[in-house]
XYZ file of C-alpha atoms in Angstrom:
311
model
C 173.695 79.884 178.965
C 173.846 81.861 176.319
C 171.346 84.317 174.580
C 171.020 83.316 170.152
C 169.226 85.808 167.869
C 167.373 84.564 164.897
C 165.653 87.623 164.229
C 165.890 91.655 165.251
C 163.422 93.611 162.984
C 160.586 94.826 163.740
C 157.366 94.602 162.303
C 158.935 93.610 158.576
C 161.900 91.222 157.250
C 164.298 92.498 155.398
C 167.389 91.630 153.274
C 169.009 92.310 156.203
C 167.355 90.824 158.836
C 164.163 88.763 159.488
C 161.555 89.621 162.210
C 161.310 88.229 165.581
C 162.833 85.769 168.018
C 165.882 84.686 170.114
C 167.258 81.879 171.742
C 167.580 80.994 175.676
C 169.975 77.510 174.609
C 171.289 75.819 178.233
C 172.164 73.090 177.469
C 175.195 72.507 179.769
C 172.016 73.558 182.313
C 169.448 71.505 181.175
C 170.128 70.127 177.757
C 167.345 72.197 176.075
C 167.072 75.304 174.398
C 163.751 77.404 174.786
C 162.713 80.329 172.002
C 161.254 83.544 172.393
C 158.593 84.234 170.257
C 158.527 83.004 166.417
C 158.442 85.474 163.866
C 158.019 84.153 160.381
C 160.955 82.531 158.852
C 162.451 81.668 162.049
C 162.864 77.670 161.481
C 164.892 78.793 158.670
C 167.072 80.566 160.379
C 166.946 78.041 162.903
C 168.202 75.957 159.630
C 171.328 77.883 159.512
C 172.696 78.247 163.628
C 173.727 75.719 165.744
C 169.705 74.913 167.348
C 167.805 71.894 166.461
C 164.781 71.998 166.494
C 164.244 67.858 168.870
C 166.397 70.172 171.922
C 163.837 72.985 172.014
C 161.805 72.515 175.055
C 159.536 75.615 175.315
C 158.297 78.809 174.040
C 157.343 81.690 175.171
C 155.449 84.020 173.012
C 155.428 87.911 174.270
C 152.619 89.090 172.535
C 150.004 87.879 169.121
C 151.171 90.229 166.438
C 152.018 89.110 163.521
C 155.763 89.700 163.285
C 156.013 87.590 166.706
C 154.034 84.505 165.685
C 153.415 83.541 162.128
C 156.346 81.399 161.721
C 154.873 79.286 164.778
C 152.895 77.034 163.134
C 155.221 76.291 160.825
C 157.933 75.759 163.211
C 155.882 73.117 164.672
C 154.706 71.617 161.854
C 158.562 70.925 160.931
C 159.286 69.818 164.550
C 156.446 66.389 164.003
C 158.557 65.214 160.911
C 161.165 64.903 163.419
C 160.114 61.142 164.768
C 160.486 60.382 168.397
C 160.785 64.976 168.763
C 160.337 65.424 173.051
C 157.163 67.370 174.539
C 156.865 70.945 174.409
C 155.189 73.594 175.410
C 153.958 77.164 175.026
C 152.965 80.083 176.193
C 151.607 82.814 175.565
C 148.916 85.912 176.410
C 145.111 85.013 174.930
C 144.586 83.547 171.935
C 147.094 81.808 171.234
C 145.844 78.516 172.181
C 142.775 80.138 169.055
C 145.733 80.875 166.408
C 147.593 77.385 167.101
C 144.004 75.481 166.890
C 143.210 76.413 163.888
C 146.164 77.062 162.019
C 147.406 73.700 162.335
C 143.249 72.546 162.157
C 143.119 73.711 158.394
C 146.131 72.569 157.214
C 145.451 69.374 158.580
C 148.861 69.166 160.365
C 149.361 66.350 162.721
C 151.527 67.587 165.702
C 152.255 63.837 167.499
C 154.313 65.202 170.101
C 153.115 66.408 172.821
C 152.214 69.863 172.441
C 150.888 71.929 175.549
C 149.410 75.479 174.809
C 149.669 77.348 178.085
C 147.490 80.807 178.113
C 148.573 83.284 181.123
C 147.981 86.910 182.520
C 151.580 87.812 184.072
C 152.174 85.814 186.891
C 154.179 83.253 187.951
C 154.244 81.565 184.230
C 157.139 78.440 184.806
C 158.913 76.636 188.819
C 160.727 73.669 188.550
C 164.142 72.377 190.564
C 166.394 75.312 188.436
C 164.196 77.415 186.882
C 161.172 79.633 188.055
C 159.180 82.210 184.764
C 157.854 85.138 185.371
C 156.081 87.366 183.267
C 154.442 91.343 184.179
C 152.117 93.207 181.675
C 153.944 95.732 179.080
C 151.739 98.844 177.541
C 151.987 97.734 173.230
C 148.781 98.033 170.934
C 147.560 94.531 172.566
C 148.151 92.606 175.704
C 152.480 91.912 175.176
C 154.818 90.346 178.395
C 158.102 90.702 179.064
C 159.237 87.673 180.609
C 161.930 87.070 183.707
C 164.361 83.834 183.307
C 165.361 83.198 187.351
C 168.685 80.183 187.328
C 167.628 78.818 190.737
C 170.673 79.338 193.102
C 173.147 75.828 192.824
C 175.285 74.539 195.742
C 178.971 75.714 196.065
C 181.896 73.928 195.617
C 183.306 71.466 196.761
C 186.161 71.610 198.924
C 188.529 68.870 197.251
C 191.132 69.209 199.312
C 189.155 68.098 202.886
C 187.382 65.669 200.623
C 190.584 63.766 199.947
C 192.059 64.543 203.535
C 188.877 62.892 205.086
C 189.294 59.759 202.822
C 186.331 60.287 200.600
C 187.024 59.422 196.642
C 185.371 60.765 194.014
C 182.376 58.982 192.528
C 178.039 59.321 194.159
C 178.899 60.836 197.888
C 180.220 63.724 196.201
C 176.680 64.088 194.495
C 175.526 63.386 197.353
C 176.390 66.074 199.249
C 176.556 68.599 195.994
C 172.130 67.862 196.798
C 172.779 69.013 200.673
C 172.615 65.222 201.937
C 175.399 64.400 204.666
C 177.582 61.030 204.024
C 179.356 59.424 206.867
C 183.114 57.250 205.354
C 185.622 55.446 207.769
C 183.051 55.847 210.429
C 182.812 59.722 210.205
C 179.610 61.785 209.393
C 180.505 64.414 207.070
C 177.675 67.036 206.799
C 177.408 68.920 203.482
C 177.635 72.511 204.906
C 181.118 71.167 205.919
C 183.125 71.045 202.757
C 180.378 72.821 200.535
C 181.542 76.275 200.277
C 178.495 79.362 199.054
C 176.092 78.896 197.146
C 176.304 80.563 193.652
C 174.617 82.744 192.408
C 172.047 81.669 189.701
C 171.463 84.418 186.838
C 169.085 85.996 185.344
C 167.842 87.089 181.469
C 165.053 89.325 181.506
C 163.598 89.811 178.045
C 160.580 91.662 177.020
C 157.765 92.113 173.847
C 156.828 95.508 172.124
C 156.271 97.638 174.929
C 156.352 102.033 175.760
C 158.530 102.868 178.955
C 156.161 101.794 181.459
C 156.748 101.009 185.227
C 156.332 96.782 185.060
C 159.723 97.036 182.997
C 160.918 97.565 186.193
C 160.215 94.572 188.779
C 161.011 92.158 185.943
C 164.370 93.805 185.375
C 165.121 94.274 188.860
C 169.151 93.316 188.930
C 168.576 91.069 185.700
C 172.386 89.991 184.585
C 170.899 90.931 181.063
C 167.834 92.676 180.374
C 166.626 92.282 175.381
C 164.997 95.161 175.108
C 163.778 97.198 172.195
C 164.716 99.738 170.228
C 163.008 100.677 167.427
C 163.912 103.864 167.136
C 166.282 106.306 167.949
C 165.597 109.417 169.970
C 165.100 112.164 167.104
C 161.620 109.352 166.801
C 160.396 109.596 170.396
C 156.815 110.620 169.059
C 156.591 108.054 166.895
C 157.891 105.589 169.014
C 154.739 106.780 171.500
C 152.635 106.963 168.560
C 152.905 103.294 167.846
C 153.821 102.020 171.549
C 156.903 101.221 171.133
C 161.037 102.255 172.818
C 164.299 104.384 171.684
C 167.167 102.573 172.170
C 167.678 106.151 175.648
C 164.726 104.401 176.378
C 165.827 101.241 176.501
C 168.860 102.819 178.490
C 167.240 104.702 181.067
C 165.482 101.248 182.054
C 168.186 99.441 182.462
C 169.745 101.690 184.375
C 167.157 102.381 186.734
C 167.137 98.984 187.408
C 170.784 97.770 187.899
C 171.344 94.944 185.083
C 174.419 94.153 184.180
C 174.620 94.449 180.569
C 172.165 95.837 177.811
C 170.801 94.065 174.230
C 169.382 96.796 171.810
C 167.114 94.394 169.665
C 163.207 95.160 167.399
C 165.149 97.481 164.985
C 163.051 99.995 162.380
C 163.670 98.447 159.750
C 164.587 102.369 158.061
C 168.092 101.047 159.470
C 169.084 99.060 156.751
C 171.773 97.430 157.950
C 174.533 96.869 160.444
C 176.224 100.378 159.533
C 172.694 102.762 160.443
C 172.149 100.641 163.878
C 175.812 102.518 165.418
C 173.191 105.808 166.493
C 171.059 103.873 168.721
C 174.220 102.227 169.822
C 176.308 105.307 170.709
C 172.839 106.757 172.498
C 172.022 104.087 174.829
C 175.613 103.886 175.701
C 175.237 107.233 176.297
C 173.471 106.304 179.095
C 174.432 103.126 179.726
C 177.054 102.134 178.599
C 176.947 98.075 179.516
C 174.986 98.553 175.974
C 175.069 95.947 172.962
C 173.113 95.767 169.639
C 172.093 92.361 168.661
C 173.189 90.598 166.064
C 172.075 87.635 164.393
C 173.191 84.310 164.656
C 175.835 85.616 167.473
C 175.866 84.538 170.675
C 176.373 85.920 173.887
C 177.126 84.092 176.691
C 175.356 85.263 180.416
C 177.569 85.782 182.667
C 176.179 86.565 186.845
C 177.013 89.417 187.535
C 176.370 91.155 190.947
C 172.748 93.259 190.503
C 170.775 95.487 192.420
C 168.676 92.987 195.487
């Protein structure tokens, strides 16, 4: 599981950075990728990345501002041109369905891969046997959400030495034990708890939309292994950030510290910061509060490692 940033700029693209989009790659876990926001030219960014449209399973939209959604109709249209593309679900706030249906209808775009549009107002957005996704309202000029992606605990490792001692060879029996089913070998019934180690804690990733500091951030970020938080301005522009419903790097770091996250990744940078060098003050300000902070850099992967967070 890893994050891959396709766009890290706020509001407008620049020659150095595109507008907002980040992928959660889960190729080993479920052979797919999820996308969070889809600003203009996201599909162009994908062309220069290891991502594949055919592996895209879900898209989560944080809010309906153009720098987070204008790339969506084009991406869906291009995906439809790939024969045999599997179904895809797009989640987001009220207005998402009208936006997509109107743009796809006006451009006579044919989407034949099974497109489902799910509008939500927070709470549990998606759940299956592997993962659940929850959303919480943030504080922005329009309805905006953050998403908490929780990987469910996985079975512990098998005690290979004990299994070999009991005459259990690698094969289907291993899978049954991993799934919590007892097996019988050479007249011996083996219960899963006899040969399985402690469960492996699932990883938690929190990705926020645009927001001022607000109480809704804490339950989303609590104990997360990685928090992706906007940092539109340095602290000297805190008044401007508040006026336009955004956050500073310091405010992002304070949220990470309070929630006890494993790592903070800053994104959604104002175009006043032209290049990586000019982003260094944001990083320095955040690290002074929360040392485990990184800048989101486009076309760079960020592996997600489970760490012990706040219980």
